[in-house]
Every structure is written in structure tokens, then in C-alpha cells.
Short mmCIF file of C-alpha atoms in Angstrom, two decimals:
data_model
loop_
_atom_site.label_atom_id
_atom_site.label_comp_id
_atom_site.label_asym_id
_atom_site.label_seq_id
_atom_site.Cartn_x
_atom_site.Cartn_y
_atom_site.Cartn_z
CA UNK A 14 -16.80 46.47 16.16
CA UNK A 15 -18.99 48.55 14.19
CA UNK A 16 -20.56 47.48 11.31
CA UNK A 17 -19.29 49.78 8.71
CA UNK A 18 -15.81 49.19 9.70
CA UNK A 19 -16.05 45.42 9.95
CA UNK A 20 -17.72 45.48 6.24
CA UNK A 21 -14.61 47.52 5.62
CA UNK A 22 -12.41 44.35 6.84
CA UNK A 23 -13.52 42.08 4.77
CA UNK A 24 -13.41 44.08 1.59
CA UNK A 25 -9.77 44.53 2.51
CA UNK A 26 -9.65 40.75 3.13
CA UNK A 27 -11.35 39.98 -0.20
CA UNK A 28 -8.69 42.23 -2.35
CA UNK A 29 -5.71 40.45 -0.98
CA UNK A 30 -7.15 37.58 -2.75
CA UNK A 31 -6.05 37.24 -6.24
CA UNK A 32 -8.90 35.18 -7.12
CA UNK A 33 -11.97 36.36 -5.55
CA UNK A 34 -14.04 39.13 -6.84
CA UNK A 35 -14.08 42.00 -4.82
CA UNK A 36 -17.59 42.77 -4.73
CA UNK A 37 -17.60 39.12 -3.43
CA UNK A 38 -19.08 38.60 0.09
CA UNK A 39 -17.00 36.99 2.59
CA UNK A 40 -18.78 35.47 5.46
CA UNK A 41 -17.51 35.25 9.08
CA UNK A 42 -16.66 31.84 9.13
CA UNK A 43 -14.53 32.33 5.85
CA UNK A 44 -12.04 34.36 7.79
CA UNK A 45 -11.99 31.67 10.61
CA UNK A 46 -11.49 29.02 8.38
CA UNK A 47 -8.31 31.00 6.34
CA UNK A 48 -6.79 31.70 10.09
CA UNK A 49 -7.35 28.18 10.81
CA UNK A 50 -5.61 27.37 7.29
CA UNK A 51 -2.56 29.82 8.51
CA UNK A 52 -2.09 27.68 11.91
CA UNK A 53 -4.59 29.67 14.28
CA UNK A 54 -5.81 26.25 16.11
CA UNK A 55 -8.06 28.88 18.23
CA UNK A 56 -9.95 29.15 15.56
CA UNK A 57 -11.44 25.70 14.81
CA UNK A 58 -12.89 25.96 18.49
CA UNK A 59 -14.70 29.28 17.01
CA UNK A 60 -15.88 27.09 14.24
CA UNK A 61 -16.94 24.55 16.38
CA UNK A 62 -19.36 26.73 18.56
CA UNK A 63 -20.71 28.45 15.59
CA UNK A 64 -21.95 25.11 13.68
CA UNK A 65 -22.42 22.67 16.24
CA UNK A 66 -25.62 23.24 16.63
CA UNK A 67 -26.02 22.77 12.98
CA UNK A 68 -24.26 19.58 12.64
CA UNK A 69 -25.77 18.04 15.81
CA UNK A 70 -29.47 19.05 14.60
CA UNK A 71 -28.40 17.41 10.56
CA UNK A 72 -26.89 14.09 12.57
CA UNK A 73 -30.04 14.31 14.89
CA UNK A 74 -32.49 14.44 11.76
CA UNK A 75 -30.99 11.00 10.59
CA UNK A 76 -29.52 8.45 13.29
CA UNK A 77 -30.49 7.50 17.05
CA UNK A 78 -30.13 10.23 19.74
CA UNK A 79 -27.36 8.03 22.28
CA UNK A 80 -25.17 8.27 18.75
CA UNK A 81 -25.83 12.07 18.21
CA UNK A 82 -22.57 13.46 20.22
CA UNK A 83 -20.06 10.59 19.04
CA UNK A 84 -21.36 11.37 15.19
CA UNK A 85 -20.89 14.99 16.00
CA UNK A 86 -17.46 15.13 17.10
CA UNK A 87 -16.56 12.52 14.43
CA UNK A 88 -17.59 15.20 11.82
CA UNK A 89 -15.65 18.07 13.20
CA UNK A 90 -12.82 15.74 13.80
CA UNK A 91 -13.13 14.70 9.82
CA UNK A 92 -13.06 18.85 9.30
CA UNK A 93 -10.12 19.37 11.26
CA UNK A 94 -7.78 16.89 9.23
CA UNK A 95 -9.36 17.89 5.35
CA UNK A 96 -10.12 21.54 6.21
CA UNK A 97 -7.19 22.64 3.93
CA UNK A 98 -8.51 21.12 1.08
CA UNK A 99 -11.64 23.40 0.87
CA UNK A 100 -11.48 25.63 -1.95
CA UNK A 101 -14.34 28.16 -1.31
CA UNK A 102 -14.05 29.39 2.35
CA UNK A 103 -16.95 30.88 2.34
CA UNK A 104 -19.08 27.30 1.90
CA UNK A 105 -17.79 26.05 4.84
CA UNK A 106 -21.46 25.36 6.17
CA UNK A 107 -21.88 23.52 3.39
CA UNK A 108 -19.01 21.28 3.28
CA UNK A 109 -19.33 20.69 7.04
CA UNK A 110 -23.15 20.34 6.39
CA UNK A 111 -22.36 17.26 3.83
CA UNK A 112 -19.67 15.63 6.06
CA UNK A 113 -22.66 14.95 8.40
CA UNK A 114 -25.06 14.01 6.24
CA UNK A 115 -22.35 11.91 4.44
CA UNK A 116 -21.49 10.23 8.23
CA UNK A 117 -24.98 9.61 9.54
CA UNK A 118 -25.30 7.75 6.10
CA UNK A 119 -21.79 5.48 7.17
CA UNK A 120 -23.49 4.73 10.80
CA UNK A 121 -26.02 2.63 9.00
CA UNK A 122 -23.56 1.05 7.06
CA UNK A 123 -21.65 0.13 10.05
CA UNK A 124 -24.50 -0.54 12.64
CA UNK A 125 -24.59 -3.29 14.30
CA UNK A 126 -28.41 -4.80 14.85
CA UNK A 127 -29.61 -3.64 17.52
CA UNK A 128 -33.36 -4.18 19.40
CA UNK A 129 -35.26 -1.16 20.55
CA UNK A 130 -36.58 -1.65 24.28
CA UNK A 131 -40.50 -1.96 24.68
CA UNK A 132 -42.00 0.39 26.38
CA UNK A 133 -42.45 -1.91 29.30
CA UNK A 134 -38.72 -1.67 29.84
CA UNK A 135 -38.17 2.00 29.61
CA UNK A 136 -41.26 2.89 31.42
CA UNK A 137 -44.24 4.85 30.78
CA UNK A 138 -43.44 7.52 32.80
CA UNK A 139 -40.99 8.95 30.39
CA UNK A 140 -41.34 12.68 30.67
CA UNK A 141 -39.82 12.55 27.15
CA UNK A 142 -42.35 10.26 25.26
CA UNK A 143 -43.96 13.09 23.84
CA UNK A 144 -40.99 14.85 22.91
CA UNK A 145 -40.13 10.92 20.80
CA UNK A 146 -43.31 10.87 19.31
CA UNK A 147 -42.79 14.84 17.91
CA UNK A 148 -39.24 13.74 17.03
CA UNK A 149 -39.90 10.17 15.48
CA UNK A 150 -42.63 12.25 13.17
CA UNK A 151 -40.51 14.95 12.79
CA UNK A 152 -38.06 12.13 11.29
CA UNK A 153 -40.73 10.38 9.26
CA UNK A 154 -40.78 13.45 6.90
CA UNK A 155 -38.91 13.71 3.53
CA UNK A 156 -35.05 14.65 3.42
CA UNK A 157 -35.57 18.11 2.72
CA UNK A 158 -38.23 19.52 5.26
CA UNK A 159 -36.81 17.19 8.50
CA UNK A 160 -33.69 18.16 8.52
CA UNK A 161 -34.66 22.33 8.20
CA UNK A 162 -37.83 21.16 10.88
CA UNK A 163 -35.10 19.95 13.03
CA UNK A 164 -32.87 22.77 13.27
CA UNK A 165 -35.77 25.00 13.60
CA UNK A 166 -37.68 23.69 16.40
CA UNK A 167 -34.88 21.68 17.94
CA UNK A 168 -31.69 23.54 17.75
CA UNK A 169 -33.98 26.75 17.55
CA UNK A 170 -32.63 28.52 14.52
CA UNK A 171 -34.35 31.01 12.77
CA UNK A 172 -34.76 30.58 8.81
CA UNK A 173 -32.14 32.85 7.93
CA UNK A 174 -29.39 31.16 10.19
CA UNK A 175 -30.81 27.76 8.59
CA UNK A 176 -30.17 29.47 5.27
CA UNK A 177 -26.96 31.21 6.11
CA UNK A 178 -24.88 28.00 7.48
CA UNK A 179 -26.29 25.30 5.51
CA UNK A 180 -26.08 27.22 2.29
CA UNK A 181 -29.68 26.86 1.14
CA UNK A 182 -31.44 30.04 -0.30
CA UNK A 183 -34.13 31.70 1.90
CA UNK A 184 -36.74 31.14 -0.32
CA UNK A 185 -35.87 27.56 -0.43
CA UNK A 186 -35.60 27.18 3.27
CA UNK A 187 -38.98 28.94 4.05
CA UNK A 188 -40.22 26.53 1.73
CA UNK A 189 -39.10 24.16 3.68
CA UNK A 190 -40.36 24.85 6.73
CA UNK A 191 -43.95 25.56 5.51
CA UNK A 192 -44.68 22.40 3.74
CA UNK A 193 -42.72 20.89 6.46
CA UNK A 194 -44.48 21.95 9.26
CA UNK A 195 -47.85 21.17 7.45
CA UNK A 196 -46.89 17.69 6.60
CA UNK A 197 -45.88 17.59 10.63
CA UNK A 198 -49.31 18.80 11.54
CA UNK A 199 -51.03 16.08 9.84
CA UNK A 200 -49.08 13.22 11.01
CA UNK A 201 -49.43 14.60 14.81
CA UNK A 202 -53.10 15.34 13.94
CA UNK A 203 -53.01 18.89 15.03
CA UNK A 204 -55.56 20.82 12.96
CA UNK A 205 -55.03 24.10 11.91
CA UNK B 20 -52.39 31.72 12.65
CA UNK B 21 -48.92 33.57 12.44
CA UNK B 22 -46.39 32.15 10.33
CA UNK B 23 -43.45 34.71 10.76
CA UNK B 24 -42.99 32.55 13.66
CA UNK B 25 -42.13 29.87 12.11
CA UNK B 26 -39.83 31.82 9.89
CA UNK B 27 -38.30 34.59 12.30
CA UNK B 28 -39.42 33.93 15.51
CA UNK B 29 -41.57 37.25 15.99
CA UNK B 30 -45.04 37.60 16.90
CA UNK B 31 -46.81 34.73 18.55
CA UNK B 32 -47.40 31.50 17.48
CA UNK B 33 -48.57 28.54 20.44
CA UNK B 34 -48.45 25.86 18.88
CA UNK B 35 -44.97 25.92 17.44
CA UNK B 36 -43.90 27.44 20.61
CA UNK B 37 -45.33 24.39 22.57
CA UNK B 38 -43.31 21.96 19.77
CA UNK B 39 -39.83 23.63 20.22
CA UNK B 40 -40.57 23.25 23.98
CA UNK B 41 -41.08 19.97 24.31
CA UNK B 42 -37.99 19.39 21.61
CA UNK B 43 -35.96 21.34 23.77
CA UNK B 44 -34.47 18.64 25.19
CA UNK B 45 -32.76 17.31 22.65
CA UNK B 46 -31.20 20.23 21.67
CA UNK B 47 -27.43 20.68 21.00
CA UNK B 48 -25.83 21.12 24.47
CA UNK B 49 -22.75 22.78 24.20
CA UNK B 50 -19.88 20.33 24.70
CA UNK B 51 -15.66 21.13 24.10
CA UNK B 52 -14.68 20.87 20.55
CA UNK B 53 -13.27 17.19 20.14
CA UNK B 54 -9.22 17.45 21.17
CA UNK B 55 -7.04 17.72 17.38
CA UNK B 56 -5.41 14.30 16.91
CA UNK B 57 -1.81 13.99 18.57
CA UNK B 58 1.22 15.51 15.79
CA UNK B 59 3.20 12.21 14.79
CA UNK B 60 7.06 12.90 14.31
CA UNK B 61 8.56 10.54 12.66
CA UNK B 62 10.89 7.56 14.14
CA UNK B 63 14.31 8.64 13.29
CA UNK B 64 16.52 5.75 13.24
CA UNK B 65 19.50 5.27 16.05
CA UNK B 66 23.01 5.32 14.41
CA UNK B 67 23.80 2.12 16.19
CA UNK B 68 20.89 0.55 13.92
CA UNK B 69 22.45 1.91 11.03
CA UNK B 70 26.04 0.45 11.42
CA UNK B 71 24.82 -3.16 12.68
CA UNK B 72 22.70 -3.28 9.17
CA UNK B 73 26.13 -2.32 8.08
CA UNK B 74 28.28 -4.71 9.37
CA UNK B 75 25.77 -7.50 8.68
CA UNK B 76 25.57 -6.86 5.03
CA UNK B 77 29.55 -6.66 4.66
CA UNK B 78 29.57 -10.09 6.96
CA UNK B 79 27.09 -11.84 4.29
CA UNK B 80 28.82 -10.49 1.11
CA UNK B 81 32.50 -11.89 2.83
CA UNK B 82 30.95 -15.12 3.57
CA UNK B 83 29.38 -15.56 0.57
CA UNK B 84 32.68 -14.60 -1.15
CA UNK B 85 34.65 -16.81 1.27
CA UNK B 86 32.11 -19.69 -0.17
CA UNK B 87 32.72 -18.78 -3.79
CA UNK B 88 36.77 -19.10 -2.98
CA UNK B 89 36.29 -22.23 -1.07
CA UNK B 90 34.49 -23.72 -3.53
CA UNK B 91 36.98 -22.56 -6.04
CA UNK B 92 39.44 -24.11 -4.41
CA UNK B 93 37.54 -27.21 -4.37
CA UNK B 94 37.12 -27.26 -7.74
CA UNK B 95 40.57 -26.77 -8.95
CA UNK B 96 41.84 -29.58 -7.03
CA UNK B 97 39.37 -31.69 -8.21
CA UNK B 98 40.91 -30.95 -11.71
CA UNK B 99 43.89 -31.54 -10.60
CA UNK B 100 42.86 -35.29 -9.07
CA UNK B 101 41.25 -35.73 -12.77
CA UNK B 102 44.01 -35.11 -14.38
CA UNK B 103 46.39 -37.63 -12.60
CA UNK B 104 43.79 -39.97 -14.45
CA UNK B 105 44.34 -38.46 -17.80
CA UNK B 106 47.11 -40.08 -18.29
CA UNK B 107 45.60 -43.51 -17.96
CA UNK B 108 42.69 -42.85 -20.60
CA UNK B 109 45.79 -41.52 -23.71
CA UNK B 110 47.92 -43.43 -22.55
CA UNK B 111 50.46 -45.32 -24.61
CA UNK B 112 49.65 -48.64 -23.35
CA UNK B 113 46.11 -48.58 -23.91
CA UNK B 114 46.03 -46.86 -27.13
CA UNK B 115 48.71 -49.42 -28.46
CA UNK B 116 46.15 -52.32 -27.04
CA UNK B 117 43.59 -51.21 -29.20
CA UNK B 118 43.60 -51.98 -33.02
CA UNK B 119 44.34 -49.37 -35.06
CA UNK B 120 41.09 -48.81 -37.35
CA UNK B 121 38.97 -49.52 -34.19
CA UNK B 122 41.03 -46.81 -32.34
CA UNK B 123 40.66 -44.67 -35.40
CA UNK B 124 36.62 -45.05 -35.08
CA UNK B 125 36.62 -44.35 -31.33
CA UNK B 126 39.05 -41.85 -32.29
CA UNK B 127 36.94 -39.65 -35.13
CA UNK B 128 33.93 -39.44 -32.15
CA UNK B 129 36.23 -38.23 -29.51
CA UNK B 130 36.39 -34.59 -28.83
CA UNK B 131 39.07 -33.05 -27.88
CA UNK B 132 39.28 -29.36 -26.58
CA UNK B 133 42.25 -27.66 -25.23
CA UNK B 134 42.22 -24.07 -24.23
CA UNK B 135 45.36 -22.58 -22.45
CA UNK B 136 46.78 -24.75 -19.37
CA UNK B 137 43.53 -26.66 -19.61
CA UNK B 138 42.31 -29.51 -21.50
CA UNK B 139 39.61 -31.55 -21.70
CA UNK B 140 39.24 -35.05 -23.05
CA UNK B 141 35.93 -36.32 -24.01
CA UNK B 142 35.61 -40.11 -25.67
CA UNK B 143 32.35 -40.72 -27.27
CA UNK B 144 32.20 -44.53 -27.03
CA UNK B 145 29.30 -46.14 -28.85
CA UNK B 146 30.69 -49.52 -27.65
CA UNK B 147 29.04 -50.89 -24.85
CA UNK B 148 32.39 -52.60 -23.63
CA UNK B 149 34.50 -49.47 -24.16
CA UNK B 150 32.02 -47.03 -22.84
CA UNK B 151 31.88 -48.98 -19.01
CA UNK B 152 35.73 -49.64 -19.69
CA UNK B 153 35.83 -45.83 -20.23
CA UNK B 154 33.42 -45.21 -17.32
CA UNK B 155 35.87 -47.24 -15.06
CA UNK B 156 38.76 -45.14 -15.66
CA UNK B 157 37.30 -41.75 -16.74
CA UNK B 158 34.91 -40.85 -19.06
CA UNK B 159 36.27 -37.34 -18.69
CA UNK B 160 39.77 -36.16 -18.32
CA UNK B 161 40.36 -32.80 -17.80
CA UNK B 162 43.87 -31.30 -17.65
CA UNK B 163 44.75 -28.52 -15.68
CA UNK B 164 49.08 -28.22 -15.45
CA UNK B 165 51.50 -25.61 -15.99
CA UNK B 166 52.93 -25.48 -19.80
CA UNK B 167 55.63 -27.37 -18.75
CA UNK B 168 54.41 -30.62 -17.10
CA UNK B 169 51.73 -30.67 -20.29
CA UNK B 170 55.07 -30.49 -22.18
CA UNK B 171 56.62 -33.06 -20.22
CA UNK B 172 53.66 -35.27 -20.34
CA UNK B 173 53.83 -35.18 -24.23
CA UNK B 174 57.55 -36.52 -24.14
CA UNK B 175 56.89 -38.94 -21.50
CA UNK B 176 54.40 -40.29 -24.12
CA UNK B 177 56.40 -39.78 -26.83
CA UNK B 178 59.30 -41.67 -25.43
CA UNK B 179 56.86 -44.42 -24.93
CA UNK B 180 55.66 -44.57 -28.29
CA UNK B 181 58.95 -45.15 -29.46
CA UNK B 182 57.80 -49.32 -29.43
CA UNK B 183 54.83 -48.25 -31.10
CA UNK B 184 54.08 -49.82 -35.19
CA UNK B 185 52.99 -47.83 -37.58
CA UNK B 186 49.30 -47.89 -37.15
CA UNK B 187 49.88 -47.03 -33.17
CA UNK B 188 52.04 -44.18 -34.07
CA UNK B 189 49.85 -42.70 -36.82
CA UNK B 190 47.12 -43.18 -34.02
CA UNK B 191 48.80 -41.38 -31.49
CA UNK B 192 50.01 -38.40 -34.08
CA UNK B 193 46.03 -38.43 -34.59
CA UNK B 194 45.43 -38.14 -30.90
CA UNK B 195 47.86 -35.32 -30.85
CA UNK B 196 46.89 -33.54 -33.76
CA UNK B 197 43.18 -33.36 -32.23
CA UNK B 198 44.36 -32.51 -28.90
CA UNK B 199 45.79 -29.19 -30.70
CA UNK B 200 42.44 -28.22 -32.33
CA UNK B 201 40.98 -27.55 -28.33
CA UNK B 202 41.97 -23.80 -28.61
CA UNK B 203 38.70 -23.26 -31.73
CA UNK B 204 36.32 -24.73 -29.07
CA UNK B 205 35.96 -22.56 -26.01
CA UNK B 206 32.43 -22.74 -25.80
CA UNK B 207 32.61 -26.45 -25.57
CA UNK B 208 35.41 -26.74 -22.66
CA UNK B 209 32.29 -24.30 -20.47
CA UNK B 210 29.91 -26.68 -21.20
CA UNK B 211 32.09 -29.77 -20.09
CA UNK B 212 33.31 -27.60 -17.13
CA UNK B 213 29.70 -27.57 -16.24
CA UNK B 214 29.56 -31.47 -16.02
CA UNK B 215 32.57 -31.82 -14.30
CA UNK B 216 30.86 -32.72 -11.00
CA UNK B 217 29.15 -35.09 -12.90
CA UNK B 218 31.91 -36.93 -13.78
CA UNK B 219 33.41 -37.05 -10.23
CA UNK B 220 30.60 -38.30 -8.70
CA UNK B 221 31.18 -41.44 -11.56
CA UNK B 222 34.72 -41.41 -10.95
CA UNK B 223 34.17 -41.93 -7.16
CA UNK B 224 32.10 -44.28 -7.94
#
């Protein structure tokens, strides 16, 4: 669809709304998330593809990789029953983006003690040890810049996307990234 | 060193290229969306269920009904047991045994209710010997008979006081006269109904 004419959609989507401004942008996800309200289950699984990514790299910034996937579809799962009771369909990254900051924070509540192995037991051979030590310094860094870190180098998101589907501002994501990535640099001891 | 990189992914920039390669592996690998939890319809009850809870609440109210007219029953005979002893406690004999002021004493203290076909006889006996005298017999008589054999039980004793003196017959017109003041004192003959079963457990006794 061209670009013009899909522009031309959602202004035509935004005027059948009593309430919403029509110079108002609607996002993508805002029309998937009213066909989903309608009964369109297809549409949840377009949700899903678009901000799994997202949610997996937020979970991933916070709680132990085997946990990741179960935390993941725990979230979306959470979405699917309370979907209908969010008011602005256009944050939808942002509600979904709290649910899984709002669950990682639960696994700690629930967790069980558990004992990390020693290296001894997991072996040094671990093509993925450096990979840890990037990730466990990656998670060492403030809220704000290892959770936008994250989805940039892990889930491979450019700052816009970051910006567009968690809700943050550019400017406040490139922020984050910067002094993120410095603060990153020093703890690995990469000079610049 | 090229930031854009960092920001857009253009240009060229090694060192964040070599991080998101080794991260790479824990990158989201795209999995089925979880499966929407199961629709719940709700139980509907089976009309077989509906007309046993039915039935068993009109089998509880009829025996609890059949209870209240058993022990209705009961009670009304019991009344009518009591009051073949009525007799015994006004009776001629005894009241013309007693002397006359004594009797008049005893008498002032008794209380006497009637209310329709029933009656109830209460004597207050401060005496120690009267009270287990009374207590042998019946401390309380109560009188449940058609108009007509209360009637007939008032000539009977009539006819008996004929051999009365005086003093016995202006006793027993007391005893009558107080036996007609029951109808004022309804509230009294439910409390005395209440301690009925009192009084038969003393009279079996």
C-alpha cells in the first residue's frame, strides 16, 4: 500500500472517532489493537510479532535468561485478557512495555533461592562467556540506559524503533544510548 | 569514531558491531504467540437437580410441620391429663378441710386466670407444708374442656358444697369469683403455658 493512501486510512480511521483529534496520529499498532478490541483474534498474533522483540529485550534487561521466554509469554498473555481496558490505542508499546517491567519486578518477588553454578560446573569452554560478561555489564548499568542498550545491541533495534514502541522521545532515547554505551565502555575497559 | 551507528545503524562502527555480535545470541527468537486461555461457559444446572432441591425442601418444611402438629397434639393431651387433676386441687373436700381465714390467705396469693375453654390455676403457697402438699397433687392445674363439662364441673362442685358452713361457702364463692377474673389476664395464662412442661415433669414425679 502506498504511503499516501495508507496516511489517508488512518485519517479516515481517526474521524470516526468522536474523541480523538483529527490531526491526531494513529500508529499501526493502534489499528491492530481496535480490531483486536472488535474480536479480530488474528490480530493479537500481529501484535505479538511486532513487540516481542521489545518485551523479550525489557524482561532480558532485568531477570535470568532460562526465565526470559516464560516471562515473555506471561506478559502477552496478561495483554490478551486486560487489552480492552486500554484507553489510548496508540500507547500500546507503552502499556505492554510496563506490564514487563511490572512482571520481571514480580519474578523477584516470587523467586525461589536459587545458587548460580561455578564455573567449574558449566565449563570454561563456554562459547558464550563473553557474550555473559557483555550482558552481566550491560545489566550492571542504571534503569534507563540498560534496558535501551539491550534492545539496541541485543534485539538490534535502531533508536527510532526503541523510541517508537516503548514510547520514549528520540532525544531521550539517543540520550540513552550515548551515556549508555560510554558507561558500558568503561566497565568492559574498552577505550575510546 | 561514528556514532550514527549507534543511533541508526549507518556508516561503520567495529566495535559496536563486534558487541551486537557476540549478543546475538540472546536475541529474541521468534516463538508462536502464547495460545488465548480456553472460553469458560458456564455450568448450567440439570433440571433433575432443580426438582430434587425441590422436593427436599417441601419434604423438610412437611416434616417440620408434621413435628409442630405432633407436638401439638402432645401438648393438648397433656392439658387434658392436667386437668383430670384440677379437680383434686378446688375441690370441695379439700377446700372445706382447710380453715377458712387460712384458706382465705392461701386464697388472696392464688392466681387465677381463665381465658375461653382454658383455665389455669396457680396457688402461691408460702407454707412449706402446703406448698409440697400442693406439689404432690399439682402445683398447676390447667383446664382445657368444652363450655359444658367446665359448666358441669361447677355444679358438680356446687352440689357438693351444699354441706359446706358458712366460712367454706363464702370460700368457695371467693374461689369462684377469682376464677371469673382469668379473662383480664391473657398475658399471664402465655407465660404459665410456657411452664407447663415444667409442671409435668413435677407431676410425674
Amino acid at each position: 500500500m502506498p504511503e499516501n493512501e495508507m496516511t489517508g486510512n488512518l485519517f479516515l480511521f481517526a474521524r470516526s472517532e468522536a474523541a480523538a483529534p483529527v490531526t491526531e496520529k494513529v500508529k499501526a499498532e493502534a489499528l491492530l489493537v481496535e480490531r483486536f478490541c472488535k474480536g479480530d483474534e488474528e490480530a493479537f498474533g500481529d501484535l505479538y510479532r511486532i513487540f516481542a522483540p521489545l518485551v523479550h529485550g525489557i524482561v532480558l534487561a532485568r531477570v535470568p535468561r532460562d526465565e526470559v521466554q516464560d516471562i515473555v509469554q506471561e506478559v502477552f498473555l496478561a495483554a490478551y485478557k486486560n487489552l480492552n481496558t486500554l484507553r489510548d490505542k496508540n500507547a500500546f508499546g507503552a502499556w505492554l512495555s510496563m506490564i514487563a517491567r511490572n512482571r520481571a519486578t514480580e519474578f523477584y518477588r516470587q523467586e525461589k533461592p536459587t545458587e548460580e553454578l561455578s564455573e567449574d560446573v558449566r565449563g570454561k569452554e563456554n562459547p558464550n562467556t563473553e557474550a555473559r560478561e557483555i550482558l552481566a555489564a550491560i545489566r550492571a548499568l542504571p534503569e534507563t540506559y540498560k534496558e535501551t542498550l539491550i534492545l539496541r545491541l541485543v534485539e538490534g533495534m535502531t533508536g527510532q524503533e526503541i523510541a517508537e514502541r516503548t514510547g520514549l522521545t528520540p532525544e531521550s532515547v539517543r540520550v540513552n544510548l550515548h551515556r549508555g554505551m560510554k558507561l558500558l565502555r568503561q566497565k568492559l575497559g574498552i577505550e575510546e | 569514531m561514528n556514532e550514527d551507528y549507534l543511533w541508526n545503524k549507518t556508516g561503520e562502527n567495529a566495535e559496536i558491531e563486534k558487541l551486537e555480535n557476540a549478543l546475538k545470541v540472546f536475541r529474541y527468537t521468534e516463538t508462536a504467540p502464547p495460545a488465548p486461555p480456553a472460553k469458560v461457559f458456564p455450568f448450567e444446572a440439570k433440571t433433575p437437580r432443580r426438582f430434587f432441591r425441590f422436593s427436599l425442601a417441601f419434604a423438610t418444611f412437611a416434616a417440620i410441620l408434621l413435628v409442630f402438629v405432633g407436638a401439638w397434639f402432645m401438648f393438648s393431651n397433656n392439658r387434658i391429663e392436667v386437668a383430670k387433676n384440677a379437680a383434686k386441687i378446688i375441690a370441695p373436700q379439700q377446700i372445706a378441710e382447710m380453715p377458712s381465714r387460712e384458706f382465705d390467705k392461701k386464697f388472696d396469693d392464688a392466681v387465677s386466670v381463665k381465658s375461653g375453654n382454658l383455665t389455669i390455676t396457680k396457688i402461691n403457697d408460702s407454707q412449706p407444708t402446703m406448698r409440697r402438699k400442693a406439689v404432690k397433687t399439682t402445683k398447676f392445674a390447667v383446664v382445657k374442656t368444652p363450655r359444658n363439662q367446665t359448666n358441669t364441673k361447677i355444679i358438680e362442685a356446687q352440689e357438693t358444697a351444699v354441706k359446706l358452713t358458712k366460712e367454706e361457702k363464702y370460700a368457695y364463692d371467693q374461689l369462684m369469683l377469682a376464677l371469673s377474673f382469668t379473662g383480664s389476664k391473657l398475658k399471664l395464662v402465655k407465660d404459665k403455658v410456657e411452664g407447663i412442661e415444667e409442671q409435668n415433669a413435677v407431676l410425674e414425679k
